[in-house]
Amino acid sequence: MNLIDYGFVPTMMPEDVSGIPARITAVHKERYELVCEYGYTFGRLKTSIYYAGGFEDFPTAGDFVLIDYNPDGDSRIVKTLKRKSFFSRRNPTPGKGEQAVAANFDYVFVMQSLNHDFNLRRMERYVTLTWQSGAVPVIVLTKADLVEDCSEQVLASQKVAPGVEVHAISTITGFGLDVLKDYLKPCKTVVFLGSSGVGKSSLVNALAGQEIMAVGDIREDDSKGRHTTTHRQLIMLPGGAMIIDTPGMRELGMLDDVSVGLGETFSDVVSYLGRCKFSDCRHQTEPGCVVRAAIERGELPKERWESYLKLKREANFSDDKEGYLRQKQQWSKKMKKNGGIRK
């Protein structure tokens, strides 16, 4: 087995640590599926390194790790190698910080279906998180066979994600699938990010040319479906590209500073910042506010500005929950003192 086919680059190997490189292809709670030069195997984290006050990052699907290979049982994972891109979410266990979801991917297919699932605000969030992760977002609008004309949705997507490629596809008719194959090159890894029922499993099967993932039923009343992926996993397609599908992607939240992601996703908004008359302008009632003037002239859509503020507030909340709550409490007291909270 050649790990280079799975995206491994020899320069990833640290000089001062021994072990056999491997890539994690699936996560089953405390047990990991791995691929290494000896083929497919299983592994567990070495307790003294990962649990006993160690500083190693807990690995996830897509991670490259070093292992002490065991041909007769589970190998020991001894180190998580440096990541080029990374997705995480809030750990369901209070006080546990963030939880790794996917690592070392090149593209993220931000998927929304052309039915009830189409949501521009969610799209902005996912694109922001993708830019922040270190990967390149690609917007994929699924189920094009359900609408007569999707040009309006494509245009709307392009407006909320400047510079991001937008593709409408149908796994039923095959429409648009050839374009997606341009991203699925050997050794490249793509993450699928989208709600249940958006067609992630169907797209995996269509790109693979065979049914390798179960497809869930869709509810007729709201077009939502069941999550058919039950664990984080990396899938190798026949052409050599890899896909990471995971049930955790729907729960991604703002975890820390997302200045890079916000700057890329909201480049139209950011272009107005720092140009106001006062350097500490809050863009509310201050004279000479460039942002407010742009909104009044119709140059900057009000909903784009509000989306930017919402995601930025969420990031501040995640980064410093106590500080954010104190700030909100102080603002509330100030509004009451000035005659009541504005709605």
PDB file of C-alpha atoms in Angstrom, residues 88-231:
ATOM      1  CA  SER A  88     -13.919  21.172  14.411  1.00  0.00           C
ATOM      2  CA  ARG A  89     -17.101  21.601  16.424  1.00  0.00           C
ATOM      3  CA  ARG A  90     -18.038  22.237  20.020  1.00  0.00           C
ATOM      4  CA  ASN A  91     -17.573  19.089  22.060  1.00  0.00           C
ATOM      5  CA  PRO A  92     -20.968  17.732  23.209  1.00  0.00           C
ATOM      6  CA  THR A  93     -19.392  17.173  26.637  1.00  0.00           C
ATOM      7  CA  PRO A  94     -19.399  20.485  28.596  1.00  0.00           C
ATOM      8  CA  GLY A  95     -15.944  21.801  29.426  1.00  0.00           C
ATOM      9  CA  LYS A  96     -14.195  19.656  26.814  1.00  0.00           C
ATOM     10  CA  GLY A  97     -13.574  22.493  24.323  1.00  0.00           C
ATOM     11  CA  GLU A  98     -13.602  21.597  20.661  1.00  0.00           C
ATOM     12  CA  GLN A  99     -13.855  18.233  18.946  1.00  0.00           C
ATOM     13  CA  ALA A 100     -11.989  17.370  15.747  1.00  0.00           C
ATOM     14  CA  VAL A 101     -14.272  16.545  12.808  1.00  0.00           C
ATOM     15  CA  ALA A 102     -12.144  16.396   9.637  1.00  0.00           C
ATOM     16  CA  ALA A 103      -8.582  17.215   8.621  1.00  0.00           C
ATOM     17  CA  ASN A 104      -6.268  17.589   5.624  1.00  0.00           C
ATOM     18  CA  PHE A 105      -8.785  18.325   2.880  1.00  0.00           C
ATOM     19  CA  ASP A 106      -8.338  20.483  -0.209  1.00  0.00           C
ATOM     20  CA  TYR A 107     -11.905  21.440  -1.091  1.00  0.00           C
ATOM     21  CA  VAL A 108     -15.217  21.657   0.723  1.00  0.00           C
ATOM     22  CA  PHE A 109     -18.408  21.068  -1.230  1.00  0.00           C
ATOM     23  CA  VAL A 110     -20.884  23.397   0.496  1.00  0.00           C
ATOM     24  CA  MET A 111     -24.064  21.563  -0.471  1.00  0.00           C
ATOM     25  CA  GLN A 112     -27.635  22.844  -0.552  1.00  0.00           C
ATOM     26  CA  SER A 113     -30.552  21.400  -2.455  1.00  0.00           C
ATOM     27  CA  LEU A 114     -32.722  23.471  -4.774  1.00  0.00           C
ATOM     28  CA  ASN A 115     -35.841  22.934  -2.669  1.00  0.00           C
ATOM     29  CA  HIS A 116     -36.758  23.775   0.937  1.00  0.00           C
ATOM     30  CA  ASP A 117     -33.130  23.404   2.057  1.00  0.00           C
ATOM     31  CA  PHE A 118     -31.876  26.420   0.072  1.00  0.00           C
ATOM     32  CA  ASN A 119     -30.744  28.963   2.675  1.00  0.00           C
ATOM     33  CA  LEU A 120     -28.350  31.826   1.910  1.00  0.00           C
ATOM     34  CA  ARG A 121     -27.592  32.578   5.558  1.00  0.00           C
ATOM     35  CA  ARG A 122     -26.511  28.983   6.176  1.00  0.00           C
ATOM     36  CA  MET A 123     -24.457  29.144   3.006  1.00  0.00           C
ATOM     37  CA  GLU A 124     -22.609  32.236   4.284  1.00  0.00           C
ATOM     38  CA  ARG A 125     -21.816  30.429   7.540  1.00  0.00           C
ATOM     39  CA  TYR A 126     -20.488  27.308   5.820  1.00  0.00           C
ATOM     40  CA  VAL A 127     -18.385  29.287   3.335  1.00  0.00           C
ATOM     41  CA  THR A 128     -16.923  31.347   6.197  1.00  0.00           C
ATOM     42  CA  LEU A 129     -15.998  28.219   8.124  1.00  0.00           C
ATOM     43  CA  THR A 130     -14.470  26.678   5.009  1.00  0.00           C
ATOM     44  CA  TRP A 131     -12.198  29.631   4.289  1.00  0.00           C
ATOM     45  CA  GLN A 132     -11.181  29.635   7.957  1.00  0.00           C
ATOM     46  CA  SER A 133     -10.383  25.909   7.846  1.00  0.00           C
ATOM     47  CA  GLY A 134      -7.681  26.452   5.235  1.00  0.00           C
ATOM     48  CA  ALA A 135      -9.522  24.798   2.331  1.00  0.00           C
ATOM     49  CA  VAL A 136     -11.292  26.155  -0.767  1.00  0.00           C
ATOM     50  CA  PRO A 137     -15.115  26.245  -0.769  1.00  0.00           C
ATOM     51  CA  VAL A 138     -17.169  25.107  -3.763  1.00  0.00           C
ATOM     52  CA  ILE A 139     -20.936  25.656  -3.644  1.00  0.00           C
ATOM     53  CA  VAL A 140     -22.891  22.661  -4.963  1.00  0.00           C
ATOM     54  CA  LEU A 141     -26.629  23.109  -5.517  1.00  0.00           C
ATOM     55  CA  THR A 142     -28.176  19.653  -5.672  1.00  0.00           C
ATOM     56  CA  LYS A 143     -31.448  18.279  -7.065  1.00  0.00           C
ATOM     57  CA  ALA A 144     -31.484  20.542 -10.117  1.00  0.00           C
ATOM     58  CA  ASP A 145     -33.970  18.098 -11.644  1.00  0.00           C
ATOM     59  CA  LEU A 146     -36.616  19.376  -9.216  1.00  0.00           C
ATOM     60  CA  VAL A 147     -36.674  22.916 -10.644  1.00  0.00           C
ATOM     61  CA  GLU A 148     -37.230  24.236 -14.150  1.00  0.00           C
ATOM     62  CA  ASP A 149     -34.693  27.058 -13.813  1.00  0.00           C
ATOM     63  CA  CYS A 150     -32.058  27.446 -11.104  1.00  0.00           C
ATOM     64  CA  SER A 151     -30.374  30.582 -12.499  1.00  0.00           C
ATOM     65  CA  GLU A 152     -31.874  32.739  -9.743  1.00  0.00           C
ATOM     66  CA  GLN A 153     -30.455  30.541  -6.975  1.00  0.00           C
ATOM     67  CA  VAL A 154     -27.073  30.366  -8.694  1.00  0.00           C
ATOM     68  CA  LEU A 155     -26.911  34.161  -8.957  1.00  0.00           C
ATOM     69  CA  ALA A 156     -27.966  34.591  -5.320  1.00  0.00           C
ATOM     70  CA  SER A 157     -25.254  32.135  -4.242  1.00  0.00           C
ATOM     71  CA  GLN A 158     -22.607  34.003  -6.213  1.00  0.00           C
ATOM     72  CA  LYS A 159     -23.602  37.261  -4.518  1.00  0.00           C
ATOM     73  CA  VAL A 160     -23.243  35.913  -0.964  1.00  0.00           C
ATOM     74  CA  ALA A 161     -19.993  34.083  -1.744  1.00  0.00           C
ATOM     75  CA  PRO A 162     -17.855  36.347  -3.947  1.00  0.00           C
ATOM     76  CA  GLY A 163     -15.171  34.451  -5.848  1.00  0.00           C
ATOM     77  CA  VAL A 164     -16.554  31.009  -4.983  1.00  0.00           C
ATOM     78  CA  GLU A 165     -17.458  28.627  -7.799  1.00  0.00           C
ATOM     79  CA  VAL A 166     -21.155  27.665  -7.868  1.00  0.00           C
ATOM     80  CA  HIS A 167     -22.394  24.512  -9.611  1.00  0.00           C
ATOM     81  CA  ALA A 168     -25.941  23.172  -9.968  1.00  0.00           C
ATOM     82  CA  ILE A 169     -26.131  19.382 -10.299  1.00  0.00           C
ATOM     83  CA  SER A 170     -28.507  16.441 -10.382  1.00  0.00           C
ATOM     84  CA  THR A 171     -27.507  12.919  -9.391  1.00  0.00           C
ATOM     85  CA  ILE A 172     -30.696  11.678 -11.053  1.00  0.00           C
ATOM     86  CA  THR A 173     -30.003  13.041 -14.540  1.00  0.00           C
ATOM     87  CA  GLY A 174     -26.220  13.431 -14.242  1.00  0.00           C
ATOM     88  CA  PHE A 175     -26.449  17.168 -14.935  1.00  0.00           C
ATOM     89  CA  GLY A 176     -23.314  19.057 -13.795  1.00  0.00           C
ATOM     90  CA  LEU A 177     -21.429  16.043 -12.459  1.00  0.00           C
ATOM     91  CA  ASP A 178     -18.635  16.271 -15.032  1.00  0.00           C
ATOM     92  CA  VAL A 179     -17.706  19.727 -13.730  1.00  0.00           C
ATOM     93  CA  LEU A 180     -17.295  18.405 -10.177  1.00  0.00           C
ATOM     94  CA  LYS A 181     -14.796  15.834 -11.383  1.00  0.00           C
ATOM     95  CA  ASP A 182     -12.375  18.706 -12.039  1.00  0.00           C
ATOM     96  CA  TYR A 183     -11.926  18.947  -8.262  1.00  0.00           C
ATOM     97  CA  LEU A 184     -11.657  15.202  -7.725  1.00  0.00           C
ATOM     98  CA  LYS A 185      -8.070  14.616  -8.765  1.00  0.00           C
ATOM     99  CA  PRO A 186      -5.880  11.768  -7.459  1.00  0.00           C
ATOM    100  CA  CYS A 187      -4.526  12.403  -3.936  1.00  0.00           C
ATOM    101  CA  LYS A 188      -6.990  15.281  -3.378  1.00  0.00           C
ATOM    102  CA  THR A 189      -9.512  15.211  -0.539  1.00  0.00           C
ATOM    103  CA  VAL A 190     -12.965  16.809  -0.544  1.00  0.00           C
ATOM    104  CA  VAL A 191     -15.271  17.312   2.446  1.00  0.00           C
ATOM    105  CA  PHE A 192     -19.052  17.256   1.944  1.00  0.00           C
ATOM    106  CA  LEU A 193     -20.788  19.855   4.108  1.00  0.00           C
ATOM    107  CA  GLY A 194     -24.576  20.115   4.189  1.00  0.00           C
ATOM    108  CA  SER A 195     -27.813  19.315   5.964  1.00  0.00           C
ATOM    109  CA  SER A 196     -29.512  15.947   6.077  1.00  0.00           C
ATOM    110  CA  GLY A 197     -31.404  15.195   2.903  1.00  0.00           C
ATOM    111  CA  VAL A 198     -29.224  17.436   0.739  1.00  0.00           C
ATOM    112  CA  GLY A 199     -27.959  14.437  -1.224  1.00  0.00           C
ATOM    113  CA  LYS A 200     -24.431  13.853   0.080  1.00  0.00           C
ATOM    114  CA  SER A 201     -24.661  10.062  -0.041  1.00  0.00           C
ATOM    115  CA  SER A 202     -26.294  10.150  -3.464  1.00  0.00           C
ATOM    116  CA  LEU A 203     -23.469  12.312  -4.766  1.00  0.00           C
ATOM    117  CA  VAL A 204     -20.819   9.971  -3.347  1.00  0.00           C
ATOM    118  CA  ASN A 205     -22.486   7.066  -5.154  1.00  0.00           C
ATOM    119  CA  ALA A 206     -22.803   9.025  -8.396  1.00  0.00           C
ATOM    120  CA  LEU A 207     -19.146  10.074  -8.371  1.00  0.00           C
ATOM    121  CA  ALA A 208     -18.004   6.565  -7.464  1.00  0.00           C
ATOM    122  CA  GLY A 209     -20.133   4.984 -10.170  1.00  0.00           C
ATOM    123  CA  GLN A 210     -21.451   2.454  -7.663  1.00  0.00           C
ATOM    124  CA  GLU A 211     -23.582   2.361  -4.519  1.00  0.00           C
ATOM    125  CA  ILE A 212     -21.071   2.527  -1.706  1.00  0.00           C
ATOM    126  CA  MET A 213     -23.219   4.558   0.711  1.00  0.00           C
ATOM    127  CA  ALA A 214     -26.783   4.056   1.925  1.00  0.00           C
ATOM    128  CA  VAL A 215     -29.260   6.731   0.862  1.00  0.00           C
ATOM    129  CA  GLY A 216     -31.909   7.866   3.366  1.00  0.00           C
ATOM    130  CA  ASP A 217     -35.565   8.636   2.718  1.00  0.00           C
ATOM    131  CA  ILE A 218     -36.750  12.219   2.288  1.00  0.00           C
ATOM    132  CA  ARG A 219     -39.815  13.556   4.114  1.00  0.00           C
ATOM    133  CA  GLU A 220     -42.328  14.963   1.650  1.00  0.00           C
ATOM    134  CA  ASP A 221     -43.504  17.853   3.855  1.00  0.00           C
ATOM    135  CA  ASP A 222     -40.174  19.608   4.352  1.00  0.00           C
ATOM    136  CA  SER A 223     -37.754  17.750   2.031  1.00  0.00           C
ATOM    137  CA  LYS A 224     -35.527  16.804   4.960  1.00  0.00           C
ATOM    138  CA  GLY A 225     -33.926  13.410   5.340  1.00  0.00           C
ATOM    139  CA  ARG A 226     -32.281  11.102   7.809  1.00  0.00           C
ATOM    140  CA  HIS A 227     -28.539  11.150   8.396  1.00  0.00           C
ATOM    141  CA  THR A 228     -27.284   7.954   6.776  1.00  0.00           C
ATOM    142  CA  THR A 229     -23.652   8.553   7.784  1.00  0.00           C
ATOM    143  CA  THR A 230     -23.124   7.207  11.303  1.00  0.00           C
ATOM    144  CA  HIS A 231     -19.409   7.874  11.782  1.00  0.00           C
TER     145      HIS A 231
END
